[in-house]
Coordinates of C-alpha atoms in Angstrom, one line a residue:
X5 CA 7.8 6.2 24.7
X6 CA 8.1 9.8 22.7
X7 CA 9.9 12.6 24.4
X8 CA 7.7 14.6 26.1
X9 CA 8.9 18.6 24.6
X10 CA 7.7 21.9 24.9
X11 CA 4.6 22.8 22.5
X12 CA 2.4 26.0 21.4
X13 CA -0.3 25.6 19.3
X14 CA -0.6 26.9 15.9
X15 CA -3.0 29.1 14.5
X16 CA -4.4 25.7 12.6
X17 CA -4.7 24.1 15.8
X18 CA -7.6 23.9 18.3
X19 CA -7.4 23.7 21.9
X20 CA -9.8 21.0 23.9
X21 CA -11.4 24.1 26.2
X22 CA -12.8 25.6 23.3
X23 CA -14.4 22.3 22.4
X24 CA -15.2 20.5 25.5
X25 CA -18.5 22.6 25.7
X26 CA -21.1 20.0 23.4
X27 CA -20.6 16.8 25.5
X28 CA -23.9 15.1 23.6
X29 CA -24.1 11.6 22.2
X30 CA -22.7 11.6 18.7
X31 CA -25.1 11.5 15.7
X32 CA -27.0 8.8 14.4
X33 CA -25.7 9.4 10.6
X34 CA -22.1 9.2 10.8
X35 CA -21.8 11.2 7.8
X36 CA -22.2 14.4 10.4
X37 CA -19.9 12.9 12.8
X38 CA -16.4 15.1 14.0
X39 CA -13.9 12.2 13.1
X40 CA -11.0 12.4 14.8
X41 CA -7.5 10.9 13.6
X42 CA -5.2 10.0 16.0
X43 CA -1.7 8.8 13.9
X44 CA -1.6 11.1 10.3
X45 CA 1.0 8.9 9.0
X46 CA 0.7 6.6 5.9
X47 CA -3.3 5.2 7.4
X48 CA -4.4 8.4 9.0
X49 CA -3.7 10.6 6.0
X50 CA -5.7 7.8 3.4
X51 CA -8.3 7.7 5.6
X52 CA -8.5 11.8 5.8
X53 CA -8.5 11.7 1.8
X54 CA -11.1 9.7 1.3
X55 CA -13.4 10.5 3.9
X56 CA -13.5 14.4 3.1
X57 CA -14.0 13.4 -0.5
X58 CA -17.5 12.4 0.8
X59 CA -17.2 15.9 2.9
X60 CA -16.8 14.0 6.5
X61 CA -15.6 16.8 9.1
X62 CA -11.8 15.8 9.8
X63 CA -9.2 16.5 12.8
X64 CA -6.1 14.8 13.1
X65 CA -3.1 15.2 16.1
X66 CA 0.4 13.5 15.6
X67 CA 3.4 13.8 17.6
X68 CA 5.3 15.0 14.7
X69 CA 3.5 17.9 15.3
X70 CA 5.3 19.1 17.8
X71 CA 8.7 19.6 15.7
X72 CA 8.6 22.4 13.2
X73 CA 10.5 19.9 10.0
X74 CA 8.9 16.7 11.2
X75 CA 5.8 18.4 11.0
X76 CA 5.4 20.7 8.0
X77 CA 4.5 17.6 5.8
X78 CA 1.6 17.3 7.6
X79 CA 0.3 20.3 7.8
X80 CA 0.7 20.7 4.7
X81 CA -1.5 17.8 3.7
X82 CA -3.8 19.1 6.0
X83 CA -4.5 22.7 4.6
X84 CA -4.7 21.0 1.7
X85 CA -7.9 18.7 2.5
X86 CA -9.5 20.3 4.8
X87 CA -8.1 18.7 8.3
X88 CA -8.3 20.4 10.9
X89 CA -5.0 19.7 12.9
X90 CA -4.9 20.1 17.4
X91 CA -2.5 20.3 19.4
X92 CA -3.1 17.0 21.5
X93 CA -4.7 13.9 21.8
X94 CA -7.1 14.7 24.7
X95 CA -7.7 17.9 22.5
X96 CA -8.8 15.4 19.5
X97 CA -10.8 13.4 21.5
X98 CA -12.7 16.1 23.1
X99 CA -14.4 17.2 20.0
X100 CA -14.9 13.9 18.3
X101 CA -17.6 11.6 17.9
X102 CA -15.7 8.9 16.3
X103 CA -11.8 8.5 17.0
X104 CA -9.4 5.6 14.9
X105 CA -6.0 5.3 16.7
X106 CA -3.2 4.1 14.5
X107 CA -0.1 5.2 15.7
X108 CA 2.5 2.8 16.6
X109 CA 2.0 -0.3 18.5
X110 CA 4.0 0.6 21.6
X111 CA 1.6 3.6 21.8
X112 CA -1.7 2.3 21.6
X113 CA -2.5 1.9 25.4
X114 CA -0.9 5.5 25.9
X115 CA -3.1 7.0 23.4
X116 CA -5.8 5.2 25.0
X117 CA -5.3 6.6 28.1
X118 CA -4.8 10.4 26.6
X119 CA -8.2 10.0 25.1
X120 CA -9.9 8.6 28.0
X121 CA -9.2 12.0 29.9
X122 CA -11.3 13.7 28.2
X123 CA -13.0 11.6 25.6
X124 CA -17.0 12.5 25.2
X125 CA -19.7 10.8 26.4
X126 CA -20.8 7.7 23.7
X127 CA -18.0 8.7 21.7
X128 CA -16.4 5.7 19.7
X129 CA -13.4 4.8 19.5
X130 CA -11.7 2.2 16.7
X131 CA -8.4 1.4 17.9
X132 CA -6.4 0.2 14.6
X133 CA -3.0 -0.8 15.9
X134 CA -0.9 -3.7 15.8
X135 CA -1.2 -4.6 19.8
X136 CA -1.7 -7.4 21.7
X137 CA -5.0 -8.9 22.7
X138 CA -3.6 -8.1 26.0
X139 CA -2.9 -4.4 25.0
X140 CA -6.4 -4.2 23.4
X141 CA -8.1 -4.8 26.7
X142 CA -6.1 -2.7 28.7
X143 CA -7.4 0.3 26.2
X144 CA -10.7 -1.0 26.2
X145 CA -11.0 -0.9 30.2
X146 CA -9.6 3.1 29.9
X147 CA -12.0 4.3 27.3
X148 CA -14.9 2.4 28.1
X149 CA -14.3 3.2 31.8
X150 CA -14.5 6.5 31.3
X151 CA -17.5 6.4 29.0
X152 CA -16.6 6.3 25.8
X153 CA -17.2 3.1 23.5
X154 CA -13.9 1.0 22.4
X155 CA -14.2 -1.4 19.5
X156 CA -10.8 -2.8 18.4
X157 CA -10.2 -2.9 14.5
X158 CA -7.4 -5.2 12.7
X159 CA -6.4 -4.3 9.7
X160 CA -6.2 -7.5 7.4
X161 CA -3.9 -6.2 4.7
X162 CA -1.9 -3.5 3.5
X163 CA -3.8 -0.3 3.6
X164 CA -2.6 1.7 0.6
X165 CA -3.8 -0.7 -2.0
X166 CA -7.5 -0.8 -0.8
X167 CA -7.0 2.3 0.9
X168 CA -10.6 2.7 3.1
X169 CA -11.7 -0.4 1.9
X170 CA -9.2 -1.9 3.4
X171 CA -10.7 -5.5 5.0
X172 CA -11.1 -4.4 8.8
X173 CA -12.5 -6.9 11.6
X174 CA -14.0 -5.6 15.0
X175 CA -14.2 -7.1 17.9
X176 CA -15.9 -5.9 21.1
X177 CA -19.3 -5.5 22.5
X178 CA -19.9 -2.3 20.1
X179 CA -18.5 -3.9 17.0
X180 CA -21.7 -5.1 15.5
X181 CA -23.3 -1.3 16.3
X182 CA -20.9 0.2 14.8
X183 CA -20.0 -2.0 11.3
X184 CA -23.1 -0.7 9.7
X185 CA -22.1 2.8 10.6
X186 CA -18.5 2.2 9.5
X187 CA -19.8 0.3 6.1
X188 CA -21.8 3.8 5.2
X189 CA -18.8 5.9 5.3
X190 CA -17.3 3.3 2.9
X191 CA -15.2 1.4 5.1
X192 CA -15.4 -2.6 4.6
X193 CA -15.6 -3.8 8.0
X194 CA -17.2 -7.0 9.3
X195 CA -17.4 -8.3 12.9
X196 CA -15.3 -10.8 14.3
X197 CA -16.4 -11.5 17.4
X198 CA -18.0 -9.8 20.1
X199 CA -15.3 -10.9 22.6
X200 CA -12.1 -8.1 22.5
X201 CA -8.8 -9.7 21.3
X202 CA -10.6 -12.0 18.8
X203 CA -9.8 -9.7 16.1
X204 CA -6.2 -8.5 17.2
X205 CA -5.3 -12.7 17.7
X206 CA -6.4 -12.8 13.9
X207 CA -4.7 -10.2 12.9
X208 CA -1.3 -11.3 15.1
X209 CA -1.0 -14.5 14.1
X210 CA -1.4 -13.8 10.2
X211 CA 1.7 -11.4 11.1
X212 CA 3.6 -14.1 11.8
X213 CA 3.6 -15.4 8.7
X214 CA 3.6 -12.5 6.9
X215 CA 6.2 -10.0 8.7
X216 CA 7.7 -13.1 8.9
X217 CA 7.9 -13.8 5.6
X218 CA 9.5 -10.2 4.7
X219 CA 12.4 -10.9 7.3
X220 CA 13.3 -14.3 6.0
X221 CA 13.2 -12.9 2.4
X222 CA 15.0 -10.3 3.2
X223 CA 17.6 -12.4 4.9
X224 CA 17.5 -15.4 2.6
X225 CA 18.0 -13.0 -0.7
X226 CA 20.4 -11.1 1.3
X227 CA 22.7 -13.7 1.6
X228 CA 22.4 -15.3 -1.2
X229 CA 23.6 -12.2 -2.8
X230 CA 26.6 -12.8 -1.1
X231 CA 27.5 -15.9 -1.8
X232 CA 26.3 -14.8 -5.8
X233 CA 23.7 -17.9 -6.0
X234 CA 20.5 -15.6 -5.9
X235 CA 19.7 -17.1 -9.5
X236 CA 20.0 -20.5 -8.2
X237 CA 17.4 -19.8 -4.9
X238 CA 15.0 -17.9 -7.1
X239 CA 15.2 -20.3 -10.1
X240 CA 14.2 -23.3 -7.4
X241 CA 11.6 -20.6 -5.3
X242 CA 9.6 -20.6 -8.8
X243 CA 9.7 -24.7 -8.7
X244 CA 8.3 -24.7 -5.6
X245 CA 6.1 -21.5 -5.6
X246 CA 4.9 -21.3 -9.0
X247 CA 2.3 -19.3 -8.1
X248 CA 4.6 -16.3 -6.5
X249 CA 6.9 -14.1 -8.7
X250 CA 9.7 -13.9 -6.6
X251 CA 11.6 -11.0 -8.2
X252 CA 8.9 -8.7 -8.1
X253 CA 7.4 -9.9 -4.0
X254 CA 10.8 -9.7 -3.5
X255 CA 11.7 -6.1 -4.7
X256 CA 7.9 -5.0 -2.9
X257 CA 8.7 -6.5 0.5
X258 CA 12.6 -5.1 0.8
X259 CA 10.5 -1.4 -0.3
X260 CA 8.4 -2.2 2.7
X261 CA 10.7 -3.2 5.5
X262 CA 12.8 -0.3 3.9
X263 CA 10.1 2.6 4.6
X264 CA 8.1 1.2 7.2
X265 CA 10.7 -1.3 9.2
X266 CA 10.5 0.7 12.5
X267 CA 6.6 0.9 12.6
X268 CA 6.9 -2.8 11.7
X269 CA 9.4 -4.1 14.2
X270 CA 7.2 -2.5 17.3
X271 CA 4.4 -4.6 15.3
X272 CA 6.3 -8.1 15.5
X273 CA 7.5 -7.3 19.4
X274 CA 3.1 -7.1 20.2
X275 CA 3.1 -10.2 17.7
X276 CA 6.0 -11.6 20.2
X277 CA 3.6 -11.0 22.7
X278 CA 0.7 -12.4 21.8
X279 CA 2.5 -15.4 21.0
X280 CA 3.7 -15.1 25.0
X281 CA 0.0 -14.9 26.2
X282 CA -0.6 -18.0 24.5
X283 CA 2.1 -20.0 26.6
X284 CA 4.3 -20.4 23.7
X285 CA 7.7 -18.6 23.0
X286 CA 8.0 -16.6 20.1
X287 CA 11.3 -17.8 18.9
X288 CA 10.2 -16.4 15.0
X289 CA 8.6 -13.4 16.1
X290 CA 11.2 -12.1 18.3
X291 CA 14.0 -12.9 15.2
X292 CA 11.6 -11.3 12.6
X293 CA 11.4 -8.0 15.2
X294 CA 15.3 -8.0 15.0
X295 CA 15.3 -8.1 11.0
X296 CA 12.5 -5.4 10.7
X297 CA 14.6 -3.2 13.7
X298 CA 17.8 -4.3 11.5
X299 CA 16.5 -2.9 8.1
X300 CA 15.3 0.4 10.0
X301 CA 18.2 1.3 11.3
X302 CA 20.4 1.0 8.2
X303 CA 17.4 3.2 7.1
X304 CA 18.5 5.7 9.3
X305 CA 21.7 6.1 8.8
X306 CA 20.8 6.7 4.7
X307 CA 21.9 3.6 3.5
X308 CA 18.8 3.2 1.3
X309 CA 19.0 6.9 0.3
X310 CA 17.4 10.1 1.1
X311 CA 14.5 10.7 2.6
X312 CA 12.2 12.1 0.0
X313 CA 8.6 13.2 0.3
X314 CA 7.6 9.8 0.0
X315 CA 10.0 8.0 1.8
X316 CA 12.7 6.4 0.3
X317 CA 14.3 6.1 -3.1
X318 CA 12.0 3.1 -4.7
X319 CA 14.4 0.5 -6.3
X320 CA 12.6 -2.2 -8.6
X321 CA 15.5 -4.1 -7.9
X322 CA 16.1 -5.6 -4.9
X323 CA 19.4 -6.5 -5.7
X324 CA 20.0 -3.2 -5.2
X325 CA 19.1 -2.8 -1.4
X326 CA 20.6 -6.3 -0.8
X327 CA 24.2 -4.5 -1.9
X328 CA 23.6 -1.5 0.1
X329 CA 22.9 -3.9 3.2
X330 CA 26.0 -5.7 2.8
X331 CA 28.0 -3.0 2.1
X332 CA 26.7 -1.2 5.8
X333 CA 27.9 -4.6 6.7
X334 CA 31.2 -4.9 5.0
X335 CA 31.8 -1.1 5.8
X336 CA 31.2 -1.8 9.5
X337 CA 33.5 -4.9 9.8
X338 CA 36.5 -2.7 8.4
X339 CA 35.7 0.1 11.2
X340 CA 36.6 -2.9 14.2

């Protein structure tokens, strides 16, 4: 869980008493809802551009806000778009008529709960993350309790590609009210079932295969760098995946795991859980958690680079970030 630190508002920032006051039913054209954005990392900041290009009234709260270097990016993107940033989430949810929550998956049920202190009246709420069908519920039972209406959202593929059109199931008893409303903003959402968890099992179990998939290429090129036969296990790859150009999925998933590996491994530990709730144990999940936790913290300790504006240092090679990985490993060994 984040650590809880001292915080003023900025100037930028809006405070839930001065917003608390219009409590009424949002609007039936969702083109003059307040959208709030809880998360203004990779997703929340796509989703601000392209919904204030069709002039959509945006606020966004992240914790990073709360630390003057961590945060300056964002504001920053936010002056320049037109978001209006506030100083919490309660604050956020007071003064929205639609709310997406996609922060990370060990946070969804806390957000949740922040929201539902003070979330308005027939106010919705699309909660994007990565959580359980379990986890869904729980944030379901907080927000609905409290009189707000949860619909759970799973994200079917990488957002940056598709950016808002993104495929996007719902699940819940409000999902097939409020597709339609998402479809006019330009989202491409369909329902999945009107039972919550249907959607977030979907989405879980595809993320077994594909975080999964990063972890053992990661690991499998990885070592085969080591042992110098990567020619070899891509040349027989190609024989059996014609279809997939290894170099290149290789090179995007290492770029991935790389920038987004600590996000990710909270992701596979609610996939692990999900696998739990079913009866089974999640032997894979649990290992591909380690890998994705594995590549982050390497990340952090600049093995991969700098962080720049964007991230990381973009190698087309992934040879490259296999030798960096093995030398963390090499360099490691000799400090025992």
């Amino acid at each position: 869980m984040d650590r809880v630190v001292a915080y003023a508002p900025r100037d930028d920032e809006v405070s839930c008493h001065e917003r608390q006051t219009n409590m009424t039913a949002p609007a039936t054209d969702p083109r003059q809802w307040n959208v709030g954005l809880i998360g203004y990392g990779e997703v929340g900041r796509i989703l601000a551009e392209d919904l204030r290009l069709k002039d959509v009234r945006i606020s966004a709260y992240d914790i990073k806000l709360r630390s003057d270097q961590g945060g300056k990016p964002l504001r920053d993107h936010a002056r320049q778009h037109g978001v209006t940033l506030t100083s919490s989430n309660a604050d956020l949810a007071a003064q929205s008529d639609f709310i997406v929550s996609a922060v990370t998956a060990s946070q969804a049920v806390t957000v949740a709960k922040e929201c539902a202190d003070a979330v308005r009246q027939g106010a919705w709420f699309l909660d994007f993350n990565s959580a359980s069908p379990g986890a869904k519920q729980r944030a379901a039972g907080m927000i609905d309790g409290a009189g707000g209406r949860y619909v759970e959202g799973a994200v079917m593929t990488s957002v940056p590609p598709l950016r808002l059109k993104v495929p996007l199931l719902l699940g819940g008893g409000g999902a097939a009210a409020l597709a339609p409303l998402l479809n006019e903003l330009g989202f491409a959402a369909k329902v999945a079932s009107d039972k919550l968890g249907v959607a977030s099992a979907v989405k879980m179990c595809r993320s077994v295969m594909i975080k999964g998939l990063e972890a053992m290429v990661i690991e499998s090129f990885t070592t085969a760098r080591a042992y110098g036969v990567e020619d070899a296990v891509l040349a027989s790859l190609k024989e059996t995946f014609p279809g997939i150009d290894w170099e290149k999925q290789g090179a995007y998933f290492f770029q991935r795991v790389i920038e987004h590996g600590r996000r990710r491994s909270e992701e596979v530990r609610e996939v692990a859980e999900t696998v739990r709730e079913a009866g089974l144990e999640p032997w894979s999940a649990s290992g591909t958690a380690e890998r994705q936790a594995f590549i982050a913290d390497l990340a952090d300790q600049g093995i991969f680079g700098d962080r720049g504006r964007d991230g990381f240092a973009r190698s087309a090679d992934w040879r490259t970030e296999a030798d960096r990985v093995l030398g963390a490993i090499k360099s490691k060994t000799k400090t025992r």
